[in-house]
Short mmCIF file of C-alpha atoms in Angstrom, two decimals:
data_model
loop_
_atom_site.label_atom_id
_atom_site.label_comp_id
_atom_site.label_asym_id
_atom_site.label_seq_id
_atom_site.Cartn_x
_atom_site.Cartn_y
_atom_site.Cartn_z
CA MET U 1 1.11 23.83 3.28
CA ALA U 2 -0.28 23.26 6.77
CA ALA U 3 0.32 19.88 8.34
CA VAL U 4 -2.77 17.84 9.06
CA ALA U 5 -2.70 16.11 12.42
CA GLY U 6 -3.58 12.46 12.48
CA PRO U 7 -4.76 10.02 9.88
CA TRP U 8 -8.23 11.45 10.31
CA LEU U 9 -9.72 14.20 12.42
CA PRO U 10 -13.31 15.35 12.03
CA PRO U 11 -14.18 18.60 10.30
CA SER U 12 -14.45 21.50 12.71
CA TRP U 13 -18.25 21.71 12.42
CA ILE U 14 -18.61 18.27 14.00
CA TYR U 15 -17.09 19.51 17.27
CA ASN U 16 -20.29 21.37 18.10
CA SER U 17 -22.24 18.11 17.90
CA MET U 18 -20.08 16.50 20.61
CA GLN U 19 -22.58 17.28 23.36
CA THR U 20 -24.27 13.91 23.93
CA GLU U 21 -22.63 10.59 24.74
CA SER U 22 -23.73 9.03 21.45
CA PHE U 23 -22.06 11.78 19.40
CA VAL U 24 -18.93 11.73 21.58
CA ASN U 25 -18.66 7.96 21.11
CA GLY U 26 -19.42 8.16 17.39
CA VAL U 27 -16.77 10.78 16.66
CA TRP U 28 -14.15 8.92 18.70
CA SER U 29 -15.06 5.62 17.08
CA GLU U 30 -14.25 7.14 13.68
CA ILE U 31 -11.00 8.72 14.93
CA LEU U 32 -9.84 5.50 16.62
CA ARG U 33 -10.59 3.47 13.48
CA SER U 34 -8.12 5.64 11.57
CA TYR U 35 -5.33 4.99 14.09
CA PHE U 36 -6.26 1.33 14.63
CA PRO U 37 -7.23 0.16 11.11
CA LEU U 38 -8.70 -3.22 10.33
CA ASN U 39 -6.53 -3.49 7.22
CA SER U 40 -3.14 -1.87 7.60
CA ALA U 41 -0.98 -1.65 4.48
CA MET U 42 1.93 -0.41 6.61
CA THR U 43 2.15 -3.20 9.19
CA ASN U 44 0.93 -6.71 9.83
CA ASN U 45 -1.15 -5.43 12.72
CA HIS U 46 -4.92 -5.42 12.38
CA TYR U 47 -7.36 -3.92 14.85
CA LEU U 48 -11.08 -3.85 15.37
CA VAL U 49 -12.91 -1.05 17.22
CA LEU U 50 -15.89 -2.60 19.01
CA PRO U 51 -18.77 -0.64 20.62
CA GLU U 52 -20.50 -1.44 23.91
CA TYR U 53 -18.01 -4.16 24.81
CA TRP U 54 -18.82 -6.42 27.76
CA VAL U 55 -15.83 -6.24 30.07
CA TRP U 56 -16.90 -7.89 33.30
CA ASN U 57 -19.93 -8.74 35.40
CA ASN U 58 -22.58 -7.10 33.21
CA LYS U 59 -20.44 -3.98 32.80
CA ARG U 60 -19.50 -2.66 29.41
CA THR U 61 -17.31 0.11 28.14
CA ASP U 62 -18.29 2.32 25.23
CA LEU U 63 -15.48 1.21 22.89
CA VAL U 64 -12.54 -1.17 22.91
CA VAL U 65 -9.78 -1.76 20.42
CA LYS U 66 -8.88 -5.41 19.89
CA HIS U 67 -5.77 -6.65 18.14
CA ILE U 68 -6.52 -9.31 15.54
CA ASP U 69 -3.82 -11.81 14.61
CA GLY U 70 -2.66 -12.41 11.05
CA ASN U 71 -5.17 -15.25 10.64
CA GLY U 72 -8.09 -12.96 11.41
CA ASN U 73 -8.73 -14.41 14.86
CA VAL U 74 -10.05 -11.97 17.45
CA ASN U 75 -8.23 -12.98 20.59
CA ASN U 76 -9.66 -12.00 24.00
CA ASP U 77 -6.18 -11.59 25.44
CA GLN U 78 -5.42 -8.90 22.87
CA THR U 79 -7.87 -6.19 23.94
CA VAL U 80 -5.45 -3.29 23.95
CA PHE U 81 -7.45 -0.10 24.54
CA ALA U 82 -10.64 0.94 26.33
CA PHE U 83 -12.63 4.13 25.78
CA GLU U 84 -15.35 5.62 27.95
CA GLY U 85 -17.34 8.53 26.55
CA LYS U 86 -19.63 10.91 28.40
CA THR U 87 -21.84 13.87 27.72
CA VAL U 88 -20.65 17.45 28.20
CA GLY U 89 -20.43 18.29 31.90
CA ALA U 90 -19.81 14.75 33.16
CA ASN U 91 -17.50 14.45 36.15
CA PHE U 92 -13.92 13.61 35.09
CA ASP U 93 -13.07 11.88 38.37
CA ASP U 94 -16.15 9.63 38.28
CA THR U 95 -15.53 8.78 34.63
CA LYS U 96 -11.87 8.02 35.34
CA ALA U 97 -12.90 5.64 38.15
CA GLN U 98 -15.26 3.91 35.73
CA LEU U 99 -12.50 3.64 33.11
CA LEU U 100 -10.12 2.20 35.73
CA TYR U 101 -12.65 -0.55 36.47
CA TYR U 102 -12.77 -1.45 32.76
CA VAL U 103 -9.05 -1.20 32.05
CA LYS U 104 -8.17 -3.38 35.05
CA ARG U 105 -10.26 -6.14 33.52
CA LEU U 106 -8.74 -6.05 30.06
CA GLN U 107 -6.24 -8.77 29.35
CA ARG U 108 -2.71 -7.39 29.45
CA HIS U 109 -1.07 -6.79 26.08
CA SER U 110 2.35 -8.33 25.45
CA ASN U 111 4.15 -5.02 25.99
CA GLY U 112 2.90 -5.02 29.59
CA LYS U 113 0.61 -2.01 29.38
CA LYS U 114 -3.09 -1.46 28.96
CA TYR U 115 -4.32 1.82 27.51
CA GLY U 116 -7.45 3.83 28.11
CA MET U 117 -9.09 7.08 27.16
CA LEU U 118 -11.88 9.34 28.36
CA GLY U 119 -13.93 11.44 25.99
CA ILE U 120 -16.14 14.00 27.73
CA GLY U 121 -17.82 16.30 25.26
CA LYS U 122 -15.06 17.87 23.15
CA ASN U 123 -12.36 17.01 25.71
CA CYS U 124 -10.33 13.85 26.12
CA ALA U 125 -7.57 12.37 28.26
CA PHE U 126 -5.30 9.37 27.70
CA PHE U 127 -3.88 6.84 30.16
CA TYR U 128 -1.92 3.68 30.58
CA TYR U 129 -2.48 1.23 33.42
CA ASN U 130 0.60 0.38 35.48
CA GLY U 131 -0.94 -2.51 37.41
CA GLN U 132 -2.51 -0.27 40.08
CA ASN U 133 -3.43 3.14 38.69
CA LEU U 134 -4.26 4.96 35.50
CA ILE U 135 -1.29 7.16 34.59
CA ASN U 136 -1.95 10.24 32.46
CA LEU U 137 -0.22 10.37 29.08
CA VAL U 138 0.70 13.90 28.06
CA ALA U 139 2.17 15.42 24.92
CA ASN U 140 5.45 17.08 25.90
CA VAL U 141 6.05 20.65 24.76
CA GLY U 142 9.28 19.76 22.92
CA GLY U 143 7.74 16.75 21.22
CA GLY U 144 7.26 13.18 22.29
CA VAL U 145 4.96 11.76 24.93
CA GLY U 146 5.48 11.41 28.67
CA ASP U 147 3.47 10.42 31.68
CA TYR U 148 2.23 12.19 34.75
CA PRO U 149 1.44 9.96 37.71
CA SER U 150 -1.96 10.22 39.31
CA PRO U 151 -3.45 11.69 41.51
CA HIS U 152 -2.76 14.93 39.65
CA ASP U 153 -5.87 16.79 38.59
CA ILE U 154 -6.95 15.07 35.39
CA ARG U 155 -8.52 18.24 34.03
CA THR U 156 -4.99 19.66 33.70
CA TYR U 157 -4.20 16.95 31.17
CA ALA U 158 -7.40 17.02 29.13
CA PHE U 159 -7.14 17.91 25.47
CA GLY U 160 -9.70 19.63 23.26
CA VAL U 161 -10.54 17.73 20.06
CA GLY U 162 -10.12 20.80 17.85
CA PRO U 163 -7.46 23.02 19.43
CA ASP U 164 -5.22 20.18 20.65
CA ALA U 165 -5.36 17.97 17.54
CA GLU U 166 -1.56 17.76 17.27
CA CYS U 167 -1.22 16.62 20.90
CA ILE U 168 -3.98 14.05 20.45
CA ASP U 169 -2.30 12.81 17.27
CA ARG U 170 1.07 12.52 19.02
CA ILE U 171 -0.39 10.50 21.91
CA LEU U 172 -2.40 8.14 19.68
CA ARG U 173 0.64 7.54 17.45
CA TYR U 174 2.70 6.85 20.59
CA ILE U 175 0.17 4.25 21.78
CA VAL U 176 0.05 2.57 18.37
CA ASP U 177 3.85 2.52 18.23
CA LYS U 178 4.04 0.92 21.70
CA LEU U 179 1.53 -1.73 20.69
CA GLU U 180 3.45 -2.57 17.53
CA THR U 181 6.88 -2.99 19.16
#
């Protein structure tokens, strides 16, 4: 029996629709909801994936993940993850600069890190913010997750939604684990 990566990954036919920003954002919204559930039977952590979130000064990112406390209060200082999606062919460096602007303005989570992600067409890249830069998160060959400091070429660390599902799953599980410790 083949292992299925992730709590939920879209059927392969949906990958071809990931050409426009709205489809990119829609697919990733569904994927992120499965990793950051509103009602988690496994933990006491609850999350909410919010679209078009106002971050700062009339600027908004495509999606954020907010941690909700046990009383159901959405707390501004618990915005834990930002996502910026773009159409196929968008410039990775420009999109990364835009994501950096958003992630810098998120309130820091209690574990000291802020997380972000780019989705450009069928490709994606993951980061954490170290207080100055976005650091690439990569799935190590032998298992686990590591980081690669910028300014390495981000395209080297981009994953394809279909072919790299296991790497994407490993990184998202790593982020969730870090948020829950």
